Amino acid sequence: MSDMSQNDGGNSMVRTILMSAVVVYMIGSAVFMVMAQIHLGDLEKLQGESQKALAKLNEDNGQLRAQVTVLAGNIGMTQKDLNKKAAVLQSQENATVSRLKGDEEATKQQFGQVAGEVNGVKGDVSKMGADLGDTKTDLATTKGKLEHAIGDLNRHSELIATNHDELEVLRHRGDRDYLEFTLKKGGEPMHLSSVSLQLKKADPKKSQFTIYVLADDKRIEKKDKTINEPLQFYTGRDRNLFEVVINAVDKNTVSGYLSTPKNVASVVRPDPRAPQAQ
């Protein structure tokens, strides 16, 4: 009897344990199933969101592909335009280069001509400079040859000239007027300014001469005078000093100049009304 009671007690314990294990298993299974269901829901939700995102991506990709297609078409048209424009620009550039080359050649030729002309002008200027230098030297030399002299009225003369070049120097001074002349023996009196001159005698061996000066209705004889000797006399209402200088004496002629105050008439001609030489 006691053994059976013990067996019944042991079986009851085993059943209890088994029942507890079953209950725990069932509870665990239920919890697991709930958790699995929740996780599965999350996965389904995530999958749904992923599908939506994929659909959105596909849509965006479709739009992008459409835009790319349009852009590719535009790029193709732009490339054609660019190629056409580039061809036009290249043609214009070639034409410009050709024109510039032509202009450059023409400019080179013109520059060469101008350079030649400039060199010619430089040569002329150099020659003119040399001639001017020679002229200055000649003038300086001529000035040095100009002499002071005492006239036949014992009055100190202005500078006198012994030849044409020296006379030009005196003219450039501008102090007085100078009239050149040549008198012939036996010729008519020569009218110079307001006076007349007439040759009476010429002696080339002694370089002497005799002339008549006709002024203020008077005839003044300048006898046996020598070359480059100032012959002085006063004439006119203002009693201006006139001066005759003979620079050369030949057999029948003498040559020289008449010095007068400024602004006195300087007509040179024979005077038919002047008295004849005696």
Short mmCIF file of C-alpha atoms in Angstrom, two decimals:
data_model
loop_
_atom_site.label_atom_id
_atom_site.label_comp_id
_atom_site.label_asym_id
_atom_site.label_seq_id
_atom_site.Cartn_x
_atom_site.Cartn_y
_atom_site.Cartn_z
CA MET A 1 0.00 0.00 0.00
CA SER A 2 2.69 2.39 0.83
CA ASP A 3 4.50 1.58 -2.37
CA MET A 4 1.49 2.48 -4.44
CA SER A 5 1.04 5.69 -2.56
CA GLN A 6 4.58 6.60 -3.32
CA ASN A 7 4.15 5.79 -7.01
CA ASP A 8 1.04 7.88 -7.20
CA GLY A 9 2.87 10.76 -5.54
CA GLY A 10 5.78 10.48 -7.97
CA ASN A 11 3.55 10.31 -11.02
CA SER A 12 1.61 13.30 -9.82
CA MET A 13 4.85 15.28 -9.53
CA VAL A 14 5.99 14.21 -12.98
CA ARG A 15 2.66 15.23 -14.45
CA THR A 16 2.92 18.54 -12.71
CA ILE A 17 6.39 19.11 -14.07
CA LEU A 18 5.31 18.07 -17.51
CA MET A 19 2.29 20.29 -17.36
CA SER A 20 4.46 23.16 -16.20
CA ALA A 21 6.88 22.48 -19.02
CA VAL A 22 4.01 22.36 -21.49
CA VAL A 23 2.56 25.55 -20.10
CA VAL A 24 5.99 27.27 -20.26
CA TYR A 25 6.46 25.98 -23.79
CA MET A 26 3.09 27.18 -24.84
CA ILE A 27 3.65 30.56 -23.25
CA GLY A 28 7.11 30.75 -24.87
CA SER A 29 5.67 29.68 -28.18
CA ALA A 30 2.94 32.24 -27.89
CA VAL A 31 5.41 34.97 -27.01
CA PHE A 32 7.64 33.88 -29.85
CA MET A 33 4.74 33.84 -32.26
CA VAL A 34 3.68 37.29 -31.15
CA MET A 35 7.18 38.59 -31.48
CA ALA A 36 7.60 36.87 -34.82
CA GLN A 37 4.28 38.33 -35.97
CA ILE A 38 5.37 41.79 -34.88
CA HIS A 39 8.72 41.37 -36.61
CA LEU A 40 7.00 40.05 -39.70
CA GLY A 41 4.73 43.09 -39.69
CA ASP A 42 7.70 45.32 -39.42
CA LEU A 43 9.32 43.48 -42.30
CA GLU A 44 6.16 43.78 -44.38
CA LYS A 45 5.95 47.48 -43.55
CA LEU A 46 9.62 47.93 -44.43
CA GLN A 47 9.11 45.97 -47.61
CA GLY A 48 6.17 48.16 -48.52
CA GLU A 49 8.17 51.30 -47.91
CA SER A 50 11.03 49.82 -49.96
CA GLN A 51 8.68 49.07 -52.81
CA LYS A 52 7.30 52.60 -52.65
CA ALA A 53 10.83 53.99 -52.64
CA LEU A 54 11.75 51.74 -55.57
CA ALA A 55 8.66 52.86 -57.46
CA LYS A 56 9.57 56.49 -56.75
CA LEU A 57 13.12 55.82 -57.87
CA ASN A 58 11.88 54.20 -61.06
CA GLU A 59 9.64 57.20 -61.68
CA ASP A 60 12.46 59.61 -61.04
CA ASN A 61 14.72 57.58 -63.27
CA GLY A 62 12.12 57.70 -66.02
CA GLN A 63 11.86 61.47 -65.73
CA LEU A 64 15.63 61.74 -65.65
CA ARG A 65 15.95 59.57 -68.73
CA ALA A 66 13.41 61.78 -70.50
CA GLN A 67 15.33 64.91 -69.51
CA VAL A 68 18.58 63.31 -70.60
CA THR A 69 17.02 62.46 -73.95
CA VAL A 70 15.80 66.03 -74.44
CA LEU A 71 19.14 67.42 -73.30
CA ALA A 72 20.99 65.09 -75.63
CA GLY A 73 18.83 66.36 -78.50
CA ASN A 74 19.51 69.96 -77.54
CA ILE A 75 23.22 69.26 -77.26
CA GLY A 76 23.15 67.70 -80.68
CA MET A 77 21.51 70.80 -82.18
CA THR A 78 23.89 73.12 -80.30
CA GLN A 79 26.88 71.17 -81.55
CA LYS A 80 25.67 71.63 -85.12
CA ASP A 81 25.23 75.33 -84.54
CA LEU A 82 28.66 75.54 -82.93
CA ASN A 83 30.25 73.71 -85.83
CA LYS A 84 28.53 76.01 -88.30
CA LYS A 85 29.51 79.12 -86.33
CA ALA A 86 33.08 77.84 -85.99
CA ALA A 87 33.28 77.36 -89.75
CA VAL A 88 32.05 80.94 -90.33
CA LEU A 89 34.52 82.33 -87.79
CA GLN A 90 37.36 80.35 -89.33
CA SER A 91 36.50 81.71 -92.75
CA GLN A 92 36.41 85.27 -91.38
CA GLU A 93 39.70 84.73 -89.58
CA ASN A 94 41.35 83.45 -92.75
CA ALA A 95 40.06 86.46 -94.68
CA THR A 96 41.29 88.80 -91.94
CA VAL A 97 44.72 87.16 -91.88
CA SER A 98 44.98 87.47 -95.67
CA ARG A 99 43.95 91.14 -95.55
CA LEU A 100 46.41 91.86 -92.72
CA LYS A 101 49.20 90.21 -94.66
CA GLY A 102 48.36 92.34 -97.68
CA ASP A 103 48.24 95.48 -95.52
CA GLU A 104 51.55 94.51 -93.92
CA GLU A 105 53.23 94.14 -97.30
CA ALA A 106 51.82 97.46 -98.49
CA THR A 107 52.92 99.11 -95.23
CA LYS A 108 56.41 97.68 -95.62
CA GLN A 109 56.63 99.07 -99.15
CA GLN A 110 55.36 102.48 -98.03
CA PHE A 111 57.74 102.44 -95.08
CA GLY A 112 60.59 101.64 -97.41
CA GLN A 113 59.65 104.53 -99.67
CA VAL A 114 59.29 106.91 -96.73
CA ALA A 115 62.59 105.72 -95.27
CA GLY A 116 64.26 106.41 -98.60
CA GLU A 117 62.71 109.87 -98.76
CA VAL A 118 63.74 110.55 -95.15
CA ASN A 119 67.29 109.50 -95.93
CA GLY A 120 67.23 111.81 -98.93
CA VAL A 121 65.96 114.68 -96.79
CA LYS A 122 68.61 113.93 -94.19
CA GLY A 123 71.22 114.11 -96.91
CA ASP A 124 69.81 117.43 -98.13
CA VAL A 125 69.69 118.77 -94.58
CA SER A 126 73.26 117.67 -93.97
CA LYS A 127 74.32 119.35 -97.21
CA MET A 128 72.38 122.50 -96.30
CA GLY A 129 74.02 122.44 -92.87
CA ALA A 130 77.43 122.14 -94.47
CA ASP A 131 76.61 124.93 -96.95
CA LEU A 132 75.32 127.11 -94.11
CA GLY A 133 78.48 126.44 -92.16
CA ASP A 134 80.55 127.43 -95.21
CA THR A 135 78.41 130.55 -95.68
CA LYS A 136 78.89 131.53 -92.03
CA THR A 137 82.61 131.01 -92.42
CA ASP A 138 82.67 133.09 -95.61
CA LEU A 139 80.64 135.86 -93.92
CA ALA A 140 82.95 135.85 -90.93
CA THR A 141 85.94 136.05 -93.26
CA THR A 142 84.31 138.82 -95.28
CA LYS A 143 83.42 140.79 -92.15
CA GLY A 144 87.03 140.60 -91.14
CA LYS A 145 88.01 142.15 -94.48
CA LEU A 146 85.64 145.13 -94.16
CA GLU A 147 87.60 148.27 -93.48
CA HIS A 148 87.08 151.65 -91.94
CA ALA A 149 88.31 154.60 -93.98
CA ILE A 150 88.51 158.40 -93.94
CA GLY A 151 86.59 159.99 -96.78
CA ASP A 152 87.84 162.80 -99.00
CA LEU A 153 85.87 165.24 -96.81
CA ASN A 154 88.02 164.16 -93.86
CA ARG A 155 84.96 162.57 -92.37
CA HIS A 156 85.19 159.11 -90.90
CA SER A 157 83.43 156.72 -93.27
CA GLU A 158 81.21 153.80 -92.51
CA LEU A 159 82.64 150.39 -93.20
CA ILE A 160 83.57 150.09 -96.87
CA ALA A 161 83.42 147.04 -99.12
CA THR A 162 86.14 146.18 -101.61
CA ASN A 163 84.12 143.64 -103.63
CA HIS A 164 80.58 142.38 -104.22
CA ASP A 165 80.64 139.79 -101.39
CA GLU A 166 81.67 142.38 -98.83
CA LEU A 167 78.99 144.70 -100.19
CA GLU A 168 76.38 141.98 -99.53
CA VAL A 169 77.52 141.89 -95.92
CA LEU A 170 77.01 145.64 -95.66
CA ARG A 171 73.54 145.29 -97.17
CA HIS A 172 72.58 142.72 -94.56
CA ARG A 173 73.59 145.12 -91.81
CA GLY A 174 70.65 147.27 -92.90
CA ASP A 175 72.24 150.56 -91.88
CA ARG A 176 72.24 152.14 -95.35
CA ASP A 177 71.27 151.39 -98.94
CA TYR A 178 73.94 150.33 -101.46
CA LEU A 179 73.66 150.70 -105.25
CA GLU A 180 76.21 149.02 -107.50
CA PHE A 181 77.17 150.60 -110.84
CA THR A 182 79.62 150.57 -113.73
CA LEU A 183 80.53 153.84 -115.49
CA LYS A 184 81.92 154.06 -119.02
CA LYS A 185 84.15 156.87 -120.18
CA GLY A 186 82.30 159.20 -122.50
CA GLY A 187 78.93 157.73 -121.56
CA GLU A 188 75.84 159.53 -120.38
CA PRO A 189 75.63 160.39 -116.65
CA MET A 190 74.12 157.53 -114.68
CA HIS A 191 71.31 158.46 -112.34
CA LEU A 192 71.61 156.76 -108.93
CA SER A 193 69.10 157.62 -106.25
CA SER A 194 68.94 161.45 -106.21
CA VAL A 195 72.34 162.06 -107.81
CA SER A 196 74.12 161.32 -111.11
CA LEU A 197 77.65 160.05 -111.75
CA GLN A 198 79.80 160.37 -114.85
CA LEU A 199 83.28 159.02 -115.59
CA LYS A 200 85.81 161.54 -116.95
CA LYS A 201 89.08 159.60 -116.79
CA ALA A 202 90.36 156.14 -115.81
CA ASP A 203 94.00 155.15 -115.29
CA PRO A 204 94.26 151.38 -114.53
CA LYS A 205 98.08 151.51 -114.17
CA LYS A 206 97.84 153.86 -111.21
CA SER A 207 94.43 152.58 -110.14
CA GLN A 208 93.20 156.19 -110.34
CA PHE A 209 90.14 157.83 -111.84
CA THR A 210 88.26 161.10 -112.08
CA ILE A 211 84.47 161.33 -111.93
CA TYR A 212 81.80 164.00 -111.83
CA VAL A 213 79.12 164.02 -109.15
CA LEU A 214 75.99 165.88 -110.24
CA ALA A 215 73.74 166.80 -107.30
CA ASP A 216 71.60 169.76 -106.28
CA ASP A 217 72.14 171.34 -109.73
CA LYS A 218 75.88 171.32 -109.12
CA ARG A 219 78.70 169.36 -110.67
CA ILE A 220 81.45 168.28 -108.28
CA GLU A 221 84.68 166.90 -109.68
CA LYS A 222 86.40 164.08 -107.76
CA LYS A 223 89.81 164.15 -109.35
CA ASP A 224 92.58 161.52 -109.33
CA LYS A 225 90.96 159.38 -106.71
CA THR A 226 92.11 155.83 -105.94
CA ILE A 227 90.19 152.58 -105.63
CA ASN A 228 88.43 151.88 -102.30
CA GLU A 229 88.73 155.57 -101.33
CA PRO A 230 85.39 156.87 -100.00
CA LEU A 231 84.20 159.92 -101.98
CA GLN A 232 81.81 161.85 -99.76
CA PHE A 233 79.35 164.67 -100.40
CA TYR A 234 76.17 166.12 -98.89
CA THR A 235 73.00 166.54 -100.88
CA GLY A 236 69.27 167.04 -100.57
CA ARG A 237 67.15 169.22 -98.37
CA ASP A 238 68.27 167.30 -95.26
CA ARG A 239 71.92 167.44 -96.31
CA ASN A 240 72.31 163.66 -96.22
CA LEU A 241 75.77 162.18 -96.56
CA PHE A 242 76.31 160.17 -99.75
CA GLU A 243 79.41 158.12 -100.41
CA VAL A 244 80.90 156.67 -103.60
CA VAL A 245 83.46 153.86 -103.50
CA ILE A 246 85.17 152.63 -106.70
CA ASN A 247 86.43 149.06 -106.36
CA ALA A 248 87.84 148.44 -109.86
CA VAL A 249 89.45 150.61 -112.56
CA ASP A 250 89.84 149.44 -116.15
CA LYS A 251 90.95 151.30 -119.28
CA ASN A 252 87.63 152.97 -119.98
CA THR A 253 85.38 151.85 -117.11
CA VAL A 254 85.14 151.93 -113.35
CA SER A 255 82.93 149.82 -111.05
CA GLY A 256 81.82 150.43 -107.52
CA TYR A 257 78.84 151.38 -105.39
CA LEU A 258 76.95 154.36 -104.01
CA SER A 259 76.06 154.38 -100.30
CA THR A 260 72.95 156.38 -99.39
CA PRO A 261 70.82 156.90 -96.30
CA LYS A 262 67.98 154.43 -95.88
CA ASN A 263 64.69 154.89 -97.76
CA VAL A 264 66.11 157.09 -100.51
CA ALA A 265 64.85 156.26 -104.04
CA SER A 266 67.22 153.75 -105.67
CA VAL A 267 66.41 153.92 -109.38
CA VAL A 268 69.45 153.27 -111.58
CA ARG A 269 69.27 154.76 -115.09
CA PRO A 270 71.13 157.25 -117.30
CA ASP A 271 69.95 160.82 -116.78
CA PRO A 272 69.59 162.58 -120.15
CA ARG A 273 69.01 165.89 -118.42
CA ALA A 274 72.30 165.78 -116.49
CA PRO A 275 75.11 168.09 -117.69
CA GLN A 276 77.59 166.51 -120.11
CA ALA A 277 81.21 165.96 -119.14
CA GLN A 278 83.59 168.70 -120.21
#
